């Protein structure tokens, strides 16, 4: 019998507990020298001059928007398929998010849709490297240059991804990254901004460093939550805890996993935990974790190749498309299948917890709603996200891939037309 496999596998280092203990002993849990060390190491990893840490990736984005000093109400183009917080932070910054549709094969911003969305009020575009695949940055940069627009890369999913050998986050005027527990680099929360222009970067840093320090209680809670996610995602623990609950919920067609995600809502005023500094203990974990990033990425890519091979010739099944010159880091491995919901239920019964959707078609969100048609983004909702994370290891990745193949091979072939994305 296949041990139950969680959809998530946080990236963690074995010395995490020791780092936390040493920070407590030294009195550097909140403030300390590791913040500057991590900013330097992270910048060096990307080959840029400096990085600015923040309490969240979304706050790094917010500081970038504020630093640009765009006119109130100016328009910022955001892919219609992204995490709802991205357009929401545009709105909170006093600007107007405008959706542009995505390419249904890559899930990333369609350059043609981007150009159609430009008006005389447009000041910036936010290409999201969704699921870990770089956008078509050559086309996006060319359009932005023609229209005099700032380019702010959303790299929350894409640390380590490359296009033609160049790292995501180094193409535009600025970029932001997330270090939430499930992201490519896990520091139990936090984020960072990369900014090309020194004067603009100084303003971003001024915004970030003007915030108050988090309380010890809040930092402890972040560490506890991250530890719980780490422990409960392990196959031996997941099999006997969350997995049975998911099975029971599936009988009633309930979705208990929705409670894992932040409630969609207006974020003004900003929640209390947002306008804070990045804690030193998180930075210390980041310094120790960065050297493992390439190995984690390689292991995830190897697991994705196993899944590619298992799915490559199945009718109506479309594994992630990777354009020539792009390097996907597979934060999520998203597949079009003939019957998404049926596969999710059947996979769960066979011990594999897969996810139906990870982001949002944000123009349909009530308080962000825009009467603009984005059919490719809507179509992209019908994907299944398979576990290929590094912690699986190759033997388990093969077992999962073969189980998914068997389930998809038994799906009614007449459903295949539903997933034609050519």
Coordinates of C-alpha atoms in Angstrom, one line a residue:
X1 CA 0.0 0.0 0.0
X2 CA 1.3 3.5 -0.9
X3 CA 2.0 5.7 2.1
X4 CA -0.2 8.7 1.9
X5 CA 1.6 11.6 0.3
X6 CA 0.8 15.2 1.2
X7 CA 0.5 17.8 -1.6
X8 CA 3.0 20.0 0.2
X9 CA 6.6 19.4 1.2
X10 CA 8.3 22.3 3.0
X11 CA 12.0 22.7 2.4
X12 CA 13.8 22.7 5.7
X13 CA 17.3 22.3 7.0
X14 CA 18.2 19.9 9.9
X15 CA 19.9 22.6 11.9
X16 CA 16.8 24.8 12.1
X17 CA 16.1 24.0 15.8
X18 CA 19.7 24.7 16.7
X19 CA 19.7 28.0 14.9
X20 CA 16.5 29.1 16.8
X21 CA 18.1 27.9 20.1
X22 CA 21.3 29.9 19.5
X23 CA 19.3 33.0 18.6
X24 CA 17.4 32.8 21.8
X25 CA 20.6 32.2 23.8
X26 CA 22.3 35.2 22.1
X27 CA 19.3 37.5 22.4
X28 CA 19.1 37.9 18.6
X29 CA 15.7 36.3 17.9
X30 CA 14.3 39.7 16.8
X31 CA 17.2 42.0 16.1
X32 CA 20.7 41.0 15.1
X33 CA 23.5 40.8 12.5
X34 CA 22.0 38.0 10.5
X35 CA 19.5 40.3 8.7
X36 CA 22.3 42.2 6.9
X37 CA 24.2 38.9 6.3
X38 CA 21.1 37.4 4.7
X39 CA 20.4 40.4 2.5
X40 CA 24.0 40.3 1.3
X41 CA 23.9 36.5 0.6
X42 CA 20.5 36.8 -1.1
X43 CA 21.7 39.6 -3.4
X44 CA 24.9 37.7 -4.2
X45 CA 22.8 34.6 -5.1
X46 CA 21.0 36.7 -7.7
X47 CA 24.0 38.7 -8.8
X48 CA 22.6 42.1 -7.8
X49 CA 23.9 44.8 -5.6
X50 CA 21.5 44.7 -2.7
X51 CA 18.3 43.2 -1.3
X52 CA 15.8 44.6 1.2
X53 CA 14.0 42.2 3.5
X54 CA 10.4 42.6 4.7
X55 CA 7.8 40.9 6.8
X56 CA 6.1 39.4 3.7
X57 CA 6.8 39.3 0.0
X58 CA 3.6 41.3 -0.5
X59 CA 5.0 44.0 1.8
X60 CA 8.2 44.1 -0.3
X61 CA 5.9 44.7 -3.3
X62 CA 4.0 47.4 -1.4
X63 CA 7.2 49.2 -0.6
X64 CA 8.3 49.1 -4.2
X65 CA 5.0 50.6 -5.3
X66 CA 5.2 53.3 -2.7
X67 CA 8.9 54.1 -3.6
X68 CA 8.0 54.6 -7.3
X69 CA 5.7 57.5 -6.2
X70 CA 3.1 56.7 -9.0
X71 CA 0.2 59.2 -9.2
X72 CA -2.9 58.2 -7.2
X73 CA -5.2 56.0 -9.2
X74 CA -2.6 55.2 -11.8
X75 CA -3.1 51.7 -13.5
X76 CA -0.8 48.7 -12.8
X77 CA -1.3 45.7 -15.1
X78 CA -1.5 42.4 -13.2
X79 CA -2.0 39.0 -14.8
X80 CA -5.6 37.8 -14.3
X81 CA -4.2 34.6 -12.9
X82 CA -2.2 35.2 -9.7
X83 CA -2.6 35.3 -5.9
X84 CA -5.3 37.7 -5.0
X85 CA -3.0 39.6 -2.7
X86 CA -0.9 41.0 -5.6
X87 CA -3.7 43.1 -7.1
X88 CA -5.0 43.9 -3.6
X89 CA -1.6 45.4 -2.6
X90 CA -1.8 47.5 -5.8
X91 CA -5.2 48.8 -4.6
X92 CA -4.0 49.4 -1.0
X93 CA -1.1 51.4 -2.4
X94 CA -3.7 53.8 -3.9
X95 CA -3.4 52.5 -7.5
X96 CA -5.7 50.6 -9.9
X97 CA -5.0 47.0 -10.7
X98 CA -5.9 46.1 -14.3
X99 CA -6.1 42.5 -15.4
X100 CA -4.5 41.1 -18.5
X101 CA -5.1 37.5 -19.6
X102 CA -2.5 34.7 -19.5
X103 CA -1.1 32.2 -22.0
X104 CA -3.1 29.0 -21.1
X105 CA 0.0 26.8 -21.8
X106 CA 2.4 28.6 -19.6
X107 CA -0.1 30.2 -17.1
X108 CA 2.0 33.4 -17.4
X109 CA 1.1 36.9 -18.6
X110 CA 0.3 36.9 -22.4
X111 CA 2.4 39.7 -23.9
X112 CA -0.4 40.5 -26.4
X113 CA -3.0 40.8 -23.7
X114 CA -0.6 43.0 -21.7
X115 CA -0.2 45.4 -24.6
X116 CA -4.0 45.5 -25.2
X117 CA -4.5 46.5 -21.6
X118 CA -2.3 49.5 -21.7
X119 CA -3.9 52.9 -21.5
X120 CA -2.6 56.5 -21.0
X121 CA -3.0 55.9 -17.2
X122 CA -0.8 52.8 -17.1
X123 CA 2.5 53.1 -15.2
X124 CA 3.7 49.6 -14.5
X125 CA 3.2 45.9 -15.2
X126 CA 3.7 43.0 -12.7
X127 CA 4.7 39.8 -14.6
X128 CA 4.1 36.9 -12.3
X129 CA 6.5 33.9 -12.9
X130 CA 3.6 31.6 -12.0
X131 CA 4.3 28.2 -10.5
X132 CA 8.0 28.6 -11.0
X133 CA 8.1 29.2 -14.8
X134 CA 9.7 32.5 -16.0
X135 CA 7.5 34.8 -18.1
X136 CA 8.3 35.7 -21.7
X137 CA 10.4 38.6 -20.4
X138 CA 11.9 39.7 -23.7
X139 CA 8.5 40.4 -25.1
X140 CA 7.2 42.0 -21.9
X141 CA 10.3 44.2 -21.5
X142 CA 10.1 45.4 -25.2
X143 CA 6.4 46.4 -24.7
X144 CA 7.1 48.1 -21.4
X145 CA 10.0 50.1 -23.0
X146 CA 7.8 51.2 -25.9
X147 CA 5.2 52.5 -23.5
X148 CA 7.5 53.8 -20.8
X149 CA 6.3 51.4 -18.1
X150 CA 8.0 50.1 -15.0
X151 CA 8.4 46.3 -14.8
X152 CA 8.1 44.8 -11.3
X153 CA 8.6 41.0 -11.3
X154 CA 6.6 38.8 -9.0
X155 CA 9.1 36.0 -8.1
X156 CA 7.2 34.5 -5.1
X157 CA 7.2 31.1 -6.9
X158 CA 10.3 31.4 -8.9
X159 CA 13.5 31.8 -6.9
X160 CA 16.1 30.0 -9.0
X161 CA 14.1 29.9 -12.3
X162 CA 16.0 31.1 -15.4
X163 CA 15.2 32.3 -18.9
X164 CA 18.1 32.0 -21.3
X165 CA 20.5 31.5 -18.3
X166 CA 19.3 34.7 -16.6
X167 CA 17.6 34.4 -13.2
X168 CA 14.0 35.5 -12.6
X169 CA 14.0 38.8 -10.7
X170 CA 16.9 40.3 -12.6
X171 CA 15.1 41.4 -15.8
X172 CA 12.9 44.3 -14.7
X173 CA 13.2 47.5 -12.7
X174 CA 12.4 45.7 -9.4
X175 CA 11.3 42.3 -8.1
X176 CA 9.9 40.8 -5.0
X177 CA 10.3 37.3 -3.4
X178 CA 8.4 35.4 -0.7
X179 CA 10.0 33.2 2.0
X180 CA 6.8 31.7 3.3
X181 CA 7.0 28.1 4.5
X182 CA 6.1 26.4 1.2
X183 CA 8.1 28.7 -1.0
X184 CA 11.4 27.7 -2.8
X185 CA 13.3 29.3 0.1
X186 CA 11.6 28.8 3.5
X187 CA 12.5 31.2 6.3
X188 CA 9.2 30.7 8.1
X189 CA 7.7 33.8 6.5
X190 CA 9.2 37.0 5.2
X191 CA 10.1 38.4 1.8
X192 CA 12.6 40.6 -0.1
X193 CA 12.8 43.3 -2.7
X194 CA 15.3 43.6 -5.4
X195 CA 15.5 47.1 -7.0
X196 CA 17.8 48.1 -9.9
X197 CA 18.0 51.9 -9.4
X198 CA 20.0 52.9 -6.2
X199 CA 17.8 55.9 -5.3
X200 CA 14.6 53.8 -5.7
X201 CA 16.2 51.0 -3.7
X202 CA 17.0 53.5 -0.9
X203 CA 13.4 54.6 -0.7
X204 CA 12.3 50.9 -0.5
X205 CA 14.7 50.4 2.3
X206 CA 13.5 53.5 4.1
X207 CA 10.0 52.2 4.0
X208 CA 11.0 48.7 5.3
X209 CA 13.2 50.0 8.1
X210 CA 10.6 52.5 9.3
X211 CA 8.4 49.6 10.5
X212 CA 8.3 48.4 14.1
X213 CA 10.0 45.2 15.1
X214 CA 7.8 42.1 15.6
X215 CA 7.1 40.9 19.1
X216 CA 8.8 37.7 20.3
X217 CA 5.4 36.1 20.6
X218 CA 4.6 36.7 16.9
X219 CA 8.0 35.3 15.8
X220 CA 7.5 32.3 18.1
X221 CA 4.1 31.7 16.6
X222 CA 5.6 31.8 13.0
X223 CA 8.2 29.3 14.0
X224 CA 5.6 27.0 15.7
X225 CA 3.4 27.1 12.6
X226 CA 6.2 26.3 10.3
X227 CA 7.3 23.4 12.5
X228 CA 3.8 22.1 12.5
X229 CA 3.6 22.3 8.7
X230 CA 7.0 20.6 8.4
X231 CA 6.0 17.7 10.8
X232 CA 2.4 17.1 9.5
X233 CA 3.5 17.0 5.8
X234 CA 5.8 14.0 6.5
X235 CA 4.3 10.9 5.0
X236 CA 4.5 8.9 8.2
X237 CA 2.6 11.6 10.1
X238 CA 0.3 12.8 7.3
X239 CA -0.9 9.2 6.7
X240 CA -2.4 9.0 10.2
X241 CA -3.5 12.6 10.8
X242 CA -4.6 14.9 8.1
X243 CA -5.1 12.2 5.4
X244 CA -8.0 10.5 7.2
X245 CA -9.7 13.8 7.7
X246 CA -9.3 14.6 4.0
X247 CA -10.8 11.2 3.1
X248 CA -13.8 11.7 5.2
X249 CA -14.3 15.2 3.9
X250 CA -14.1 13.9 0.3
X251 CA -17.1 11.6 1.0
X252 CA -19.2 14.7 1.6
X253 CA -17.5 16.6 -1.3
X254 CA -16.2 19.1 1.3
X255 CA -13.0 21.1 0.9
X256 CA -11.3 21.4 4.4
X257 CA -8.1 22.6 2.7
X258 CA -9.7 26.0 2.0
X259 CA -9.2 26.8 5.7
X260 CA -5.4 26.6 5.1
X261 CA -5.5 29.7 3.0
X262 CA -5.8 33.3 3.9
X263 CA -9.3 34.7 3.7
X264 CA -9.8 36.9 0.7
X265 CA -10.7 40.4 1.9
X266 CA -9.8 44.0 1.7
X267 CA -6.4 44.6 3.3
X268 CA -6.8 48.3 4.2
X269 CA -5.9 49.1 6.9
X270 CA -3.0 46.7 6.7
X271 CA -3.3 43.8 9.2
X272 CA -1.2 44.2 12.3
X273 CA 1.5 41.7 11.3
X274 CA 2.1 43.3 7.9
X275 CA 3.9 46.5 8.7
X276 CA 6.8 44.9 10.7
X277 CA 10.5 44.3 10.2
X278 CA 11.9 40.9 9.2
X279 CA 13.2 39.0 12.3
X280 CA 16.8 38.1 12.7
X281 CA 16.2 34.4 13.5
X282 CA 14.4 34.1 10.1
X283 CA 17.4 35.7 8.4
X284 CA 19.7 33.3 10.2
X285 CA 17.6 30.4 8.9
X286 CA 17.8 32.0 5.4
X287 CA 21.6 32.3 5.5
X288 CA 21.9 28.6 6.4
X289 CA 19.3 27.5 3.8
X290 CA 20.5 29.4 0.7
X291 CA 23.4 26.9 0.0
X292 CA 20.8 24.1 -0.3
X293 CA 18.7 26.0 -2.9
X294 CA 20.3 24.5 -6.0
X295 CA 20.1 21.0 -4.7
X296 CA 16.4 21.4 -3.7
X297 CA 15.7 22.8 -7.2
X298 CA 17.6 19.9 -8.9
X299 CA 15.7 17.3 -6.9
X300 CA 12.3 18.9 -7.7
X301 CA 13.2 19.1 -11.4
X302 CA 14.2 15.4 -11.3
X303 CA 10.9 14.5 -9.8
X304 CA 9.1 16.6 -12.4
X305 CA 10.9 14.7 -15.1
X306 CA 9.6 11.4 -13.6
X307 CA 6.0 12.8 -13.7
X308 CA 6.5 14.1 -17.3
X309 CA 7.5 10.6 -18.4
X310 CA 4.5 9.0 -16.7
X311 CA 2.0 11.4 -18.2
X312 CA 3.5 12.2 -21.6
X313 CA 1.4 10.1 -23.9
X314 CA -2.0 10.1 -22.1
X315 CA -4.9 11.5 -24.2
X316 CA -6.3 14.8 -22.8
X317 CA -3.4 15.2 -20.3
X318 CA -1.1 18.2 -20.7
X319 CA 1.9 18.3 -18.3
X320 CA 3.6 21.7 -17.7
X321 CA 4.8 23.3 -20.9
X322 CA 8.3 24.7 -20.7
X323 CA 9.3 27.1 -23.6
X324 CA 12.8 26.8 -25.1
X325 CA 15.4 28.5 -23.0
X326 CA 13.3 28.5 -19.8
X327 CA 14.2 26.6 -16.6
X328 CA 11.1 25.7 -14.5
X329 CA 11.6 25.2 -10.8
X330 CA 8.2 23.6 -10.3
X331 CA 6.9 25.3 -7.2
X332 CA 3.7 23.8 -8.5
X333 CA 3.5 21.1 -11.2
X334 CA 0.2 22.0 -12.9
X335 CA -1.5 19.6 -15.3
X336 CA -4.6 19.8 -17.4
X337 CA -6.6 16.6 -17.1
X338 CA -9.9 15.3 -18.6
X339 CA -11.8 15.5 -15.3
X340 CA -10.1 17.5 -12.6
X341 CA -12.4 16.8 -9.7
X342 CA -12.8 13.1 -10.4
X343 CA -9.0 12.7 -10.4
X344 CA -8.6 14.6 -7.1
X345 CA -11.1 12.3 -5.4
X346 CA -9.7 9.1 -6.9
X347 CA -6.1 10.1 -6.2
X348 CA -7.0 10.8 -2.6
X349 CA -8.5 7.4 -2.2
X350 CA -5.3 6.0 -3.5
X351 CA -3.1 7.9 -1.0
X352 CA -2.1 10.9 -3.1
X353 CA -3.3 14.3 -2.0
X354 CA -3.3 16.5 -5.0
X355 CA -4.5 20.1 -5.2
X356 CA -7.0 21.6 -7.7
X357 CA -6.0 25.2 -7.8
X358 CA -3.4 27.3 -6.0
X359 CA -4.0 30.9 -7.1
X360 CA -6.9 33.1 -8.1
X361 CA -8.7 34.6 -11.2
X362 CA -8.6 37.8 -9.3
X363 CA -11.0 39.9 -11.6
X364 CA -13.7 37.6 -10.3
X365 CA -13.0 38.4 -6.6
X366 CA -15.8 40.5 -5.2
X367 CA -14.0 43.6 -4.0
X368 CA -11.5 43.5 -7.0
X369 CA -14.0 42.6 -9.7
X370 CA -13.4 44.0 -13.1
X371 CA -15.7 43.5 -16.1
X372 CA -12.9 42.3 -18.4
X373 CA -13.0 38.9 -20.0
X374 CA -10.0 36.7 -19.3
X375 CA -10.9 33.3 -20.8
X376 CA -7.5 31.7 -20.6
X377 CA -7.2 32.5 -16.9
X378 CA -10.6 30.9 -16.3
X379 CA -9.6 27.9 -18.3
X380 CA -6.4 27.6 -16.2
X381 CA -8.5 27.0 -13.1
X382 CA -9.1 23.4 -14.3
X383 CA -5.7 22.1 -13.5
X384 CA -4.5 19.5 -11.0
X385 CA -1.2 20.2 -9.1
X386 CA 0.8 17.0 -8.6
X387 CA 3.4 16.6 -5.8
X388 CA 6.9 16.7 -7.2
X389 CA 8.6 18.5 -4.3
X390 CA 12.2 17.7 -3.4
X391 CA 11.5 15.9 -0.1
X392 CA 9.6 13.1 -2.0
X393 CA 12.8 11.6 -3.3
X394 CA 13.0 9.6 -6.6
X395 CA 11.6 6.3 -5.4
X396 CA 8.5 7.9 -3.9
X397 CA 8.2 10.2 -6.9
X398 CA 8.1 7.2 -9.2
X399 CA 5.5 5.5 -7.1
X400 CA 3.3 8.6 -7.1
X401 CA 3.8 9.2 -10.9
X402 CA 2.8 5.6 -11.7
X403 CA -0.3 5.8 -9.4
X404 CA -1.4 9.0 -11.1
X405 CA -0.8 7.5 -14.6
X406 CA -2.9 4.5 -13.7
X407 CA -5.7 6.7 -12.5
X408 CA -5.6 8.9 -15.6
X409 CA -5.3 5.9 -18.0
X410 CA -8.7 4.7 -16.6
X411 CA -10.4 8.0 -17.2
X412 CA -13.1 8.2 -19.9
X413 CA -11.3 9.2 -23.1
X414 CA -14.3 11.0 -24.2
X415 CA -13.5 13.7 -21.7
X416 CA -10.2 14.6 -23.4
X417 CA -11.7 17.4 -25.5
X418 CA -12.3 19.4 -22.4
X419 CA -8.5 20.0 -22.0
X420 CA -7.6 21.0 -25.5
X421 CA -5.3 24.0 -24.9
X422 CA -3.5 24.0 -28.2

